[in-house]
mmCIF file of C-alpha atoms and ligand atoms in Angstrom:
data_model
loop_
_atom_site.group_PDB
_atom_site.id
_atom_site.type_symbol
_atom_site.label_atom_id
_atom_site.label_comp_id
_atom_site.label_asym_id
_atom_site.label_seq_id
_atom_site.Cartn_x
_atom_site.Cartn_y
_atom_site.Cartn_z
ATOM 1 C CA MET A 1 5.921 -30.769 -61.844
ATOM 2 C CA ARG A 2 9.619 -30.006 -61.911
ATOM 3 C CA ALA A 3 9.441 -29.031 -65.557
ATOM 4 C CA PHE A 4 6.571 -26.649 -64.840
ATOM 5 C CA HIS A 5 8.393 -24.875 -62.032
ATOM 6 C CA SER A 6 11.737 -24.901 -63.812
ATOM 7 C CA ALA A 7 10.200 -22.986 -66.644
ATOM 8 C CA LEU A 8 8.963 -20.174 -64.428
ATOM 9 C CA PRO A 9 10.920 -16.907 -64.387
ATOM 10 C CA GLY A 10 13.205 -16.803 -61.334
ATOM 11 C CA TYR A 11 13.044 -20.513 -60.564
ATOM 12 C CA ALA A 12 16.014 -21.925 -58.748
ATOM 13 C CA PRO A 13 16.229 -24.770 -56.212
ATOM 14 C CA THR A 14 16.294 -23.365 -52.716
ATOM 15 C CA PRO A 15 19.299 -24.066 -50.616
ATOM 16 C CA LEU A 16 19.750 -27.146 -48.399
ATOM 17 C CA THR A 17 22.106 -25.780 -45.845
ATOM 18 C CA GLU A 18 24.101 -27.983 -43.405
ATOM 19 C CA LEU A 19 24.314 -26.659 -39.917
ATOM 20 C CA PRO A 20 27.035 -28.644 -37.915
ATOM 21 C CA PRO A 21 26.445 -26.778 -34.654
ATOM 22 C CA LEU A 22 22.840 -28.107 -34.578
ATOM 23 C CA ALA A 23 24.008 -31.653 -35.219
ATOM 24 C CA ALA A 24 26.435 -31.323 -32.340
ATOM 25 C CA GLU A 25 23.816 -29.841 -30.019
ATOM 26 C CA LEU A 26 21.311 -32.619 -30.760
ATOM 27 C CA ALA A 27 23.786 -35.524 -30.982
ATOM 28 C CA VAL A 28 22.933 -36.571 -34.557
ATOM 29 C CA GLY A 29 25.149 -36.954 -37.628
ATOM 30 C CA ARG A 30 23.912 -34.111 -39.814
ATOM 31 C CA VAL A 31 21.256 -31.435 -39.647
ATOM 32 C CA LEU A 32 20.332 -29.810 -42.958
ATOM 33 C CA VAL A 33 17.856 -26.984 -43.428
ATOM 34 C CA LYS A 34 15.739 -26.624 -46.591
ATOM 35 C CA ASP A 35 15.623 -22.840 -46.723
ATOM 36 C CA GLU A 36 12.447 -21.563 -48.409
ATOM 37 C CA SER A 37 13.136 -17.839 -47.543
ATOM 38 C CA SER A 38 13.297 -17.060 -51.247
ATOM 39 C CA ARG A 39 11.147 -19.128 -53.522
ATOM 40 C CA LEU A 40 10.038 -17.799 -56.942
ATOM 41 C CA GLY A 41 10.431 -14.236 -55.669
ATOM 42 C CA LEU A 42 8.320 -14.741 -52.514
ATOM 43 C CA PRO A 43 9.529 -15.419 -48.960
ATOM 44 C CA ALA A 44 7.911 -18.851 -48.442
ATOM 45 C CA PHE A 45 7.427 -22.260 -50.150
ATOM 46 C CA LYS A 46 3.712 -21.521 -50.969
ATOM 47 C CA ALA A 47 4.230 -20.326 -54.524
ATOM 48 C CA LEU A 48 5.099 -23.920 -55.481
ATOM 49 C CA GLY A 49 1.504 -24.969 -54.887
ATOM 50 C CA ALA A 50 -0.334 -21.776 -55.736
ATOM 51 C CA PHE A 51 1.327 -21.233 -59.090
ATOM 52 C CA TRP A 52 0.660 -24.797 -60.236
ATOM 53 C CA ALA A 53 -2.972 -24.753 -59.008
ATOM 54 C CA VAL A 54 -3.670 -21.394 -60.663
ATOM 55 C CA HIS A 55 -2.120 -22.669 -63.858
ATOM 56 C CA ARG A 56 -4.401 -25.710 -63.767
ATOM 57 C CA VAL A 57 -7.497 -23.737 -62.846
ATOM 58 C CA LEU A 58 -7.008 -21.303 -65.676
ATOM 59 C CA ALA A 59 -6.197 -24.079 -68.140
ATOM 60 C CA GLU A 60 -9.456 -25.783 -67.269
ATOM 61 C CA ARG A 61 -11.332 -22.495 -67.727
ATOM 62 C CA GLU A 62 -9.909 -21.744 -71.140
ATOM 63 C CA ARG A 63 -12.973 -19.783 -72.153
ATOM 64 C CA ASP A 64 -12.665 -17.432 -69.130
ATOM 65 C CA ARG A 65 -9.182 -16.441 -69.788
ATOM 66 C CA GLU A 66 -9.886 -12.977 -70.942
ATOM 67 C CA PRO A 67 -7.842 -10.706 -68.706
ATOM 68 C CA GLY A 68 -9.811 -9.714 -65.598
ATOM 69 C CA SER A 69 -12.594 -12.236 -66.248
ATOM 70 C CA VAL A 70 -11.805 -14.385 -63.266
ATOM 71 C CA THR A 71 -11.369 -13.637 -59.600
ATOM 72 C CA LEU A 72 -9.302 -16.136 -57.682
ATOM 73 C CA VAL A 73 -10.549 -16.252 -54.098
ATOM 74 C CA THR A 74 -8.752 -17.743 -51.092
ATOM 75 C CA ALA A 75 -8.349 -17.523 -47.347
ATOM 76 C CA SER A 76 -4.859 -17.247 -45.930
ATOM 77 C CA ASP A 77 -2.818 -16.244 -42.992
ATOM 78 C CA GLY A 78 -0.300 -14.683 -45.295
ATOM 79 C CA ASN A 79 1.906 -16.760 -47.538
ATOM 80 C CA HIS A 80 -0.616 -18.653 -49.609
ATOM 81 C CA GLY A 81 -2.721 -15.601 -50.170
ATOM 82 C CA ARG A 82 0.224 -13.643 -51.342
ATOM 83 C CA ALA A 83 1.240 -16.396 -53.704
ATOM 84 C CA VAL A 84 -2.256 -16.701 -55.167
ATOM 85 C CA ALA A 85 -2.446 -12.948 -55.558
ATOM 86 C CA ARG A 86 0.921 -12.983 -57.333
ATOM 87 C CA ALA A 87 -0.210 -15.811 -59.644
ATOM 88 C CA ALA A 88 -3.454 -13.993 -60.401
ATOM 89 C CA ARG A 89 -1.652 -10.776 -61.244
ATOM 90 C CA LEU A 90 0.850 -12.564 -63.508
ATOM 91 C CA ALA A 91 -2.115 -14.164 -65.330
ATOM 92 C CA GLY A 92 -3.909 -10.818 -65.634
ATOM 93 C CA GLN A 93 -6.766 -11.950 -63.315
ATOM 94 C CA GLY A 94 -8.163 -10.654 -60.080
ATOM 95 C CA ALA A 95 -7.690 -12.011 -56.537
ATOM 96 C CA HIS A 96 -9.665 -11.694 -53.352
ATOM 97 C CA VAL A 97 -7.951 -12.876 -50.165
ATOM 98 C CA PHE A 98 -9.671 -13.326 -46.807
ATOM 99 C CA VAL A 99 -7.219 -13.008 -43.875
ATOM 100 C CA PRO A 100 -8.142 -14.122 -40.375
ATOM 101 C CA ARG A 101 -7.453 -12.209 -37.214
ATOM 102 C CA GLY A 102 -3.859 -12.239 -36.017
ATOM 103 C CA VAL A 103 -2.225 -11.722 -39.370
ATOM 104 C CA SER A 104 0.404 -8.970 -39.165
ATOM 105 C CA ALA A 105 -0.142 -5.623 -40.903
ATOM 106 C CA PRO A 106 2.913 -6.088 -43.148
ATOM 107 C CA ALA A 107 1.623 -9.507 -44.224
ATOM 108 C CA VAL A 108 -1.777 -7.962 -45.209
ATOM 109 C CA ALA A 109 -0.006 -5.123 -46.970
ATOM 110 C CA ALA A 110 2.111 -7.626 -48.936
ATOM 111 C CA ILE A 111 -1.015 -9.327 -50.276
ATOM 112 C CA ALA A 112 -2.609 -6.022 -51.195
ATOM 113 C CA ALA A 113 0.581 -4.939 -52.992
ATOM 114 C CA GLU A 114 0.057 -7.790 -55.435
ATOM 115 C CA GLY A 115 -3.129 -5.993 -56.455
ATOM 116 C CA ALA A 116 -5.509 -8.280 -54.504
ATOM 117 C CA ARG A 117 -8.605 -7.188 -52.740
ATOM 118 C CA VAL A 118 -8.159 -8.117 -49.034
ATOM 119 C CA THR A 119 -10.976 -8.777 -46.580
ATOM 120 C CA GLU A 120 -9.945 -8.903 -42.979
ATOM 121 C CA VAL A 121 -12.004 -11.316 -40.962
ATOM 122 C CA THR A 122 -12.479 -10.984 -37.197
ATOM 123 C CA GLY A 123 -12.564 -14.729 -36.657
ATOM 124 C CA PRO A 124 -9.910 -17.463 -36.906
ATOM 125 C CA TYR A 125 -8.562 -19.162 -40.000
ATOM 126 C CA ASP A 126 -11.352 -21.762 -40.299
ATOM 127 C CA GLU A 127 -13.866 -18.954 -40.458
ATOM 128 C CA ALA A 128 -11.861 -17.081 -43.078
ATOM 129 C CA VAL A 129 -11.904 -20.329 -45.152
ATOM 130 C CA ARG A 130 -15.691 -20.569 -44.766
ATOM 131 C CA LEU A 131 -16.173 -16.898 -45.872
ATOM 132 C CA ALA A 132 -13.830 -17.306 -48.877
ATOM 133 C CA ALA A 133 -15.751 -20.383 -50.005
ATOM 134 C CA GLU A 134 -19.025 -18.458 -49.768
ATOM 135 C CA ALA A 135 -17.547 -15.514 -51.665
ATOM 136 C CA ALA A 136 -16.302 -17.786 -54.416
ATOM 137 C CA ASP A 137 -19.697 -19.316 -54.923
ATOM 138 C CA GLY A 138 -20.640 -17.317 -57.931
ATOM 139 C CA PRO A 139 -19.917 -16.922 -61.620
ATOM 140 C CA GLY A 140 -16.427 -15.661 -62.436
ATOM 141 C CA SER A 141 -14.981 -16.585 -59.032
ATOM 142 C CA ILE A 142 -12.875 -19.622 -58.274
ATOM 143 C CA LEU A 143 -11.812 -20.727 -54.846
ATOM 144 C CA VAL A 144 -8.072 -21.666 -54.765
ATOM 145 C CA GLN A 145 -7.768 -22.987 -51.271
ATOM 146 C CA ASP A 146 -4.834 -24.899 -49.832
ATOM 147 C CA THR A 147 -7.034 -27.026 -47.645
ATOM 148 C CA ALA A 148 -9.704 -29.554 -48.639
ATOM 149 C CA TRP A 149 -13.037 -30.748 -47.325
ATOM 150 C CA PRO A 150 -15.475 -33.310 -48.682
ATOM 151 C CA GLY A 151 -16.586 -32.022 -52.053
ATOM 152 C CA TYR A 152 -13.731 -29.592 -52.439
ATOM 153 C CA GLU A 153 -10.623 -31.622 -53.134
ATOM 154 C CA GLU A 154 -9.460 -31.181 -56.700
ATOM 155 C CA ILE A 155 -7.733 -27.753 -56.369
ATOM 156 C CA PRO A 156 -6.171 -28.511 -53.021
ATOM 157 C CA GLY A 157 -4.864 -31.682 -54.643
ATOM 158 C CA TRP A 158 -3.145 -29.601 -57.294
ATOM 159 C CA ILE A 159 -1.631 -27.373 -54.616
ATOM 160 C CA VAL A 160 -0.182 -30.456 -52.889
ATOM 161 C CA GLU A 161 1.216 -31.647 -56.260
ATOM 162 C CA GLY A 162 3.020 -28.316 -56.623
ATOM 163 C CA TYR A 163 4.795 -28.872 -53.256
ATOM 164 C CA ALA A 164 6.434 -32.039 -54.661
ATOM 165 C CA THR A 165 9.163 -29.961 -56.240
ATOM 166 C CA LEU A 166 10.513 -29.169 -52.799
ATOM 167 C CA CYS A 167 11.056 -32.856 -52.037
ATOM 168 C CA ALA A 168 12.456 -33.508 -55.487
ATOM 169 C CA GLU A 169 15.037 -30.819 -54.887
ATOM 170 C CA ILE A 170 16.057 -32.411 -51.582
ATOM 171 C CA ASP A 171 16.524 -35.733 -53.344
ATOM 172 C CA GLU A 172 18.855 -34.079 -55.892
ATOM 173 C CA GLN A 173 20.738 -32.195 -53.111
ATOM 174 C CA LEU A 174 21.245 -35.421 -51.216
ATOM 175 C CA ALA A 175 22.007 -37.561 -54.278
ATOM 176 C CA GLY A 176 24.837 -39.971 -53.548
ATOM 177 C CA THR A 177 23.912 -40.214 -49.889
ATOM 178 C CA ALA A 178 21.478 -42.597 -48.185
ATOM 179 C CA GLY A 179 19.069 -39.696 -47.749
ATOM 180 C CA PRO A 180 17.531 -38.354 -44.585
ATOM 181 C CA ASP A 181 16.639 -40.421 -41.525
ATOM 182 C CA LEU A 182 14.145 -37.862 -40.272
ATOM 183 C CA VAL A 183 12.237 -34.999 -41.973
ATOM 184 C CA CYS A 184 10.621 -32.346 -39.754
ATOM 185 C CA VAL A 185 7.575 -30.541 -41.298
ATOM 186 C CA PRO A 186 5.730 -27.489 -39.995
ATOM 187 C CA VAL A 187 2.019 -28.233 -40.142
ATOM 188 C CA GLY A 188 -1.025 -26.011 -40.479
ATOM 189 C CA VAL A 189 -3.760 -27.941 -42.280
ATOM 190 C CA GLY A 190 -1.247 -30.619 -43.351
ATOM 191 C CA SER A 191 -1.135 -30.090 -47.145
ATOM 192 C CA LEU A 192 2.670 -29.674 -47.165
ATOM 193 C CA ALA A 193 2.967 -32.758 -44.892
ATOM 194 C CA GLN A 194 0.726 -34.621 -47.361
ATOM 195 C CA ALA A 195 3.255 -33.871 -50.070
ATOM 196 C CA VAL A 196 6.140 -34.951 -47.830
ATOM 197 C CA VAL A 197 4.382 -38.202 -46.930
ATOM 198 C CA THR A 198 3.461 -38.859 -50.529
ATOM 199 C CA HIS A 199 7.123 -38.380 -51.610
ATOM 200 C CA TYR A 200 8.890 -40.324 -48.949
ATOM 201 C CA ARG A 201 6.373 -43.119 -48.634
ATOM 202 C CA SER A 202 6.120 -43.776 -52.343
ATOM 203 C CA ARG A 203 9.799 -44.046 -53.267
ATOM 204 C CA SER A 204 10.605 -47.481 -54.513
ATOM 205 C CA ALA A 205 14.254 -47.300 -53.646
ATOM 206 C CA GLY A 206 16.120 -45.996 -50.632
ATOM 207 C CA ARG A 207 15.173 -46.031 -47.007
ATOM 208 C CA ALA A 208 12.034 -44.268 -45.820
ATOM 209 C CA PRO A 209 12.833 -41.529 -43.323
ATOM 210 C CA ALA A 210 10.847 -40.962 -40.141
ATOM 211 C CA LEU A 211 8.475 -37.999 -40.612
ATOM 212 C CA LEU A 212 7.666 -35.597 -37.754
ATOM 213 C CA SER A 213 4.924 -32.939 -37.888
ATOM 214 C CA VAL A 214 5.329 -29.778 -35.858
ATOM 215 C CA GLU A 215 2.479 -27.508 -34.846
ATOM 216 C CA PRO A 216 1.947 -24.597 -32.487
ATOM 217 C CA GLU A 217 0.578 -25.653 -29.079
ATOM 218 C CA THR A 218 -2.317 -23.283 -29.730
ATOM 219 C CA ALA A 219 -3.396 -24.999 -32.993
ATOM 220 C CA ALA A 220 -2.350 -28.622 -32.849
ATOM 221 C CA CYS A 221 -5.212 -30.088 -34.880
ATOM 222 C CA VAL A 222 -3.099 -32.790 -36.484
ATOM 223 C CA ALA A 223 -1.586 -33.978 -33.234
ATOM 224 C CA ALA A 224 -5.160 -34.071 -31.746
ATOM 225 C CA SER A 225 -6.523 -35.901 -34.728
ATOM 226 C CA LEU A 226 -3.687 -38.486 -34.644
ATOM 227 C CA ALA A 227 -4.375 -39.032 -30.997
ATOM 228 C CA ALA A 228 -8.153 -39.418 -31.646
ATOM 229 C CA GLY A 229 -7.607 -41.628 -34.676
ATOM 230 C CA THR A 230 -10.016 -39.408 -36.641
ATOM 231 C CA PRO A 231 -9.898 -35.856 -37.850
ATOM 232 C CA VAL A 232 -10.920 -33.387 -35.232
ATOM 233 C CA SER A 233 -11.026 -29.565 -35.119
ATOM 234 C CA VAL A 234 -9.484 -27.639 -32.288
ATOM 235 C CA THR A 235 -10.219 -24.116 -31.135
ATOM 236 C CA THR A 236 -7.224 -22.100 -32.137
ATOM 237 C CA GLY A 237 -5.592 -19.371 -30.005
ATOM 238 C CA GLU A 238 -2.963 -16.743 -30.797
ATOM 239 C CA THR A 239 0.459 -17.724 -32.005
ATOM 240 C CA VAL A 240 3.459 -16.107 -33.686
ATOM 241 C CA MET A 241 3.341 -19.064 -36.097
ATOM 242 C CA ALA A 242 0.579 -17.424 -38.099
ATOM 243 C CA GLY A 243 0.805 -19.835 -41.088
ATOM 244 C CA LEU A 244 0.297 -22.839 -38.760
ATOM 245 C CA ASN A 245 -2.674 -21.366 -36.884
ATOM 246 C CA CYS A 246 -5.259 -23.753 -38.338
ATOM 247 C CA GLY A 247 -7.945 -25.653 -36.485
ATOM 248 C CA THR A 248 -8.918 -28.380 -38.901
ATOM 249 C CA PRO A 249 -6.775 -30.842 -40.944
ATOM 250 C CA SER A 250 -7.306 -30.932 -44.689
ATOM 251 C CA SER A 251 -9.669 -33.810 -45.535
ATOM 252 C CA LEU A 252 -7.431 -34.681 -48.419
ATOM 253 C CA ALA A 253 -4.272 -34.730 -46.294
ATOM 254 C CA TRP A 254 -5.718 -36.666 -43.311
ATOM 255 C CA PRO A 255 -5.402 -40.210 -44.653
ATOM 256 C CA TYR A 256 -1.753 -39.493 -45.615
ATOM 257 C CA LEU A 257 -0.959 -37.938 -42.271
ATOM 258 C CA TYR A 258 -2.631 -40.740 -40.325
ATOM 259 C CA GLY A 259 -0.872 -43.439 -42.375
ATOM 260 C CA GLY A 260 2.432 -41.781 -43.025
ATOM 261 C CA LEU A 261 3.557 -39.611 -40.027
ATOM 262 C CA ASP A 262 5.735 -41.257 -37.421
ATOM 263 C CA ALA A 263 5.314 -38.628 -34.757
ATOM 264 C CA ALA A 264 3.687 -35.252 -34.044
ATOM 265 C CA VAL A 265 4.790 -32.566 -31.632
ATOM 266 C CA ALA A 266 3.369 -29.199 -30.570
ATOM 267 C CA VAL A 267 5.670 -26.373 -29.604
ATOM 268 C CA PRO A 268 5.185 -23.058 -27.728
ATOM 269 C CA ASP A 269 5.828 -19.705 -29.321
ATOM 270 C CA ALA A 270 8.930 -19.110 -27.253
ATOM 271 C CA ALA A 271 10.584 -22.241 -28.666
ATOM 272 C CA SER A 272 9.905 -21.171 -32.213
ATOM 273 C CA VAL A 273 11.192 -17.614 -31.570
ATOM 274 C CA ARG A 274 14.384 -19.042 -30.055
ATOM 275 C CA ALA A 275 14.824 -21.399 -32.983
ATOM 276 C CA ALA A 276 14.419 -18.530 -35.432
ATOM 277 C CA ALA A 277 17.056 -16.521 -33.635
ATOM 278 C CA ASP A 278 19.416 -19.494 -33.563
ATOM 279 C CA LEU A 279 18.911 -20.103 -37.248
ATOM 280 C CA ALA A 280 19.596 -16.437 -37.932
ATOM 281 C CA ASP A 281 22.872 -16.699 -35.945
ATOM 282 C CA LEU A 282 23.800 -19.613 -38.226
ATOM 283 C CA GLY A 283 23.027 -17.523 -41.319
ATOM 284 C CA VAL A 284 19.605 -18.964 -42.268
ATOM 285 C CA SER A 285 16.642 -16.531 -42.471
ATOM 286 C CA SER A 286 13.624 -18.319 -40.957
ATOM 287 C CA GLY A 287 10.315 -16.983 -39.825
ATOM 288 C CA PRO A 288 8.347 -18.408 -36.893
ATOM 289 C CA CYS A 289 6.638 -21.157 -38.999
ATOM 290 C CA GLY A 290 9.859 -22.182 -40.668
ATOM 291 C CA ALA A 291 11.759 -22.348 -37.490
ATOM 292 C CA ALA A 292 9.012 -24.490 -35.879
ATOM 293 C CA SER A 293 10.811 -27.444 -37.433
ATOM 294 C CA LEU A 294 13.884 -26.910 -35.294
ATOM 295 C CA ALA A 295 11.774 -26.186 -32.237
ATOM 296 C CA GLY A 296 9.989 -29.486 -32.767
ATOM 297 C CA LEU A 297 13.190 -31.457 -33.347
ATOM 298 C CA ARG A 298 14.572 -30.053 -30.042
ATOM 299 C CA ALA A 299 11.375 -30.917 -28.228
ATOM 300 C CA VAL A 300 11.618 -34.523 -29.429
ATOM 301 C CA LEU A 301 15.353 -35.039 -28.969
ATOM 302 C CA THR A 302 15.886 -33.402 -25.569
ATOM 303 C CA GLY A 303 14.254 -33.452 -22.170
ATOM 304 C CA ALA A 304 12.559 -36.239 -20.263
ATOM 305 C CA GLY A 305 11.945 -39.347 -22.398
ATOM 306 C CA ALA A 306 14.265 -38.205 -25.228
ATOM 307 C CA GLU A 307 16.070 -41.541 -25.390
ATOM 308 C CA GLU A 308 12.809 -43.428 -25.895
ATOM 309 C CA ARG A 309 11.683 -41.017 -28.529
ATOM 310 C CA ARG A 310 15.054 -41.147 -30.289
ATOM 311 C CA ALA A 311 14.851 -44.933 -30.379
ATOM 312 C CA ALA A 312 11.223 -44.934 -31.507
ATOM 313 C CA LEU A 313 12.163 -42.797 -34.500
ATOM 314 C CA GLY A 314 15.201 -45.030 -35.255
ATOM 315 C CA LEU A 315 17.750 -42.224 -34.668
ATOM 316 C CA ASP A 316 21.343 -42.425 -33.546
ATOM 317 C CA ALA A 317 24.490 -40.347 -33.511
ATOM 318 C CA ALA A 318 24.898 -40.797 -37.301
ATOM 319 C CA SER A 319 21.392 -39.863 -38.321
ATOM 320 C CA VAL A 320 20.689 -37.255 -40.959
ATOM 321 C CA VAL A 321 17.875 -34.824 -40.179
ATOM 322 C CA VAL A 322 16.271 -32.479 -42.689
ATOM 323 C CA LEU A 323 14.384 -29.467 -41.308
ATOM 324 C CA LEU A 324 11.888 -27.789 -43.618
ATOM 325 C CA SER A 325 12.230 -24.037 -42.939
ATOM 326 C CA THR A 326 9.133 -23.009 -44.873
ATOM 327 C CA GLU A 327 9.453 -19.231 -44.719
ATOM 328 C CA GLY A 328 12.023 -16.513 -44.285
ATOM 329 C CA ALA A 329 12.264 -14.125 -41.390
ATOM 330 C CA PRO A 330 9.739 -11.311 -41.697
ATOM 331 C CA ALA A 331 11.068 -8.091 -43.187
ATOM 332 C CA ARG A 332 11.918 -5.407 -40.592
HETATM 333 C C1 LIG B 401 5.328 -20.688 -43.754
HETATM 334 C C2 LIG B 401 4.411 -21.853 -43.677
HETATM 335 N N1 LIG B 401 4.859 -22.985 -43.250
HETATM 336 C C3 LIG B 401 4.022 -24.049 -43.130
HETATM 337 C C4 LIG B 401 2.705 -23.983 -43.475
HETATM 338 C C5 LIG B 401 1.830 -25.166 -43.288
HETATM 339 O O1 LIG B 401 1.383 -25.724 -44.432
HETATM 340 P P1 LIG B 401 -0.018 -26.590 -44.378
HETATM 341 O O2 LIG B 401 -1.098 -25.656 -44.045
HETATM 342 O O3 LIG B 401 -0.080 -27.153 -45.755
HETATM 343 O O4 LIG B 401 0.212 -27.598 -43.342
HETATM 344 C C6 LIG B 401 2.181 -22.768 -43.937
HETATM 345 C C7 LIG B 401 0.763 -22.590 -44.322
HETATM 346 O O5 LIG B 401 0.246 -21.554 -44.479
HETATM 347 C C8 LIG B 401 3.071 -21.630 -44.057
HETATM 348 O O6 LIG B 401 2.627 -20.417 -44.463
#
């Protein structure tokens, strides 16, 4: 995976930035932010998965590789759709992206600017996924979705594979240290968290960090599923964390999330907005989904019951926390 990404034009590891004021605020040893505000020319981590999956899809469809012979279809609340559209354009193929309600006009425009056809759906993300799957059910169209369901798991699996590069970079950036004690992951359908669980739970050497998922209060399908012990869908509302506004965990991710996450937290919009502003003050560009990691960490480490939660996660004043900031601040 690393070799594939490294060979792409514009590839560079994204920064892992240490922010001592946050460590002081939260009484831990170190807080480091994996800053995905500029990844392969796009302002979110999503290109890691989309580029690899599109590469695999087109390699499998060798005979269809005439320019313009394939339309890559997906549903997205912004970042994934833009990344699929970019990958399609670079491969000389078409893209059709279904966006749910609540996606900002600039995010829609950014997808269209990649040359993709955009269909705006009046319903939530889960409905956009359904419509994209229907639209892709014909010759010449291929669904490249970053969530899985029974019977549709191969391509989402490739997307998760692509995300592995992010974790591999963190390993390199923390080489020579004992590694993180806690990793905080923003979660929509849980595909990124699946990659994080896969990475940190399969390492033969080194200690395994605690893993915390962070969702919007209005779309906490993974927290609800963990509580129920089985995947459940929730009715989503409105949130500034558009990329996390998903009502159903990925079927592929679920067993990993259930077996591998240590804790799940849901945060309100105001906490994420504040976290984004604080990160900006510290020089890190972070959008509402990216900053959710910091909002979640704060929710866990402060307030009533914080000492119990800290102990349950095995954290102390020397602990090293990695926050995944999965997108940059929106352009103004
Ligand atoms: C910026 C950002 N962060 C996090 C996520 C969550 O990823 P997943 O849906 O794999 O949980 C997304 C998904 O769209 C996203 O766009």
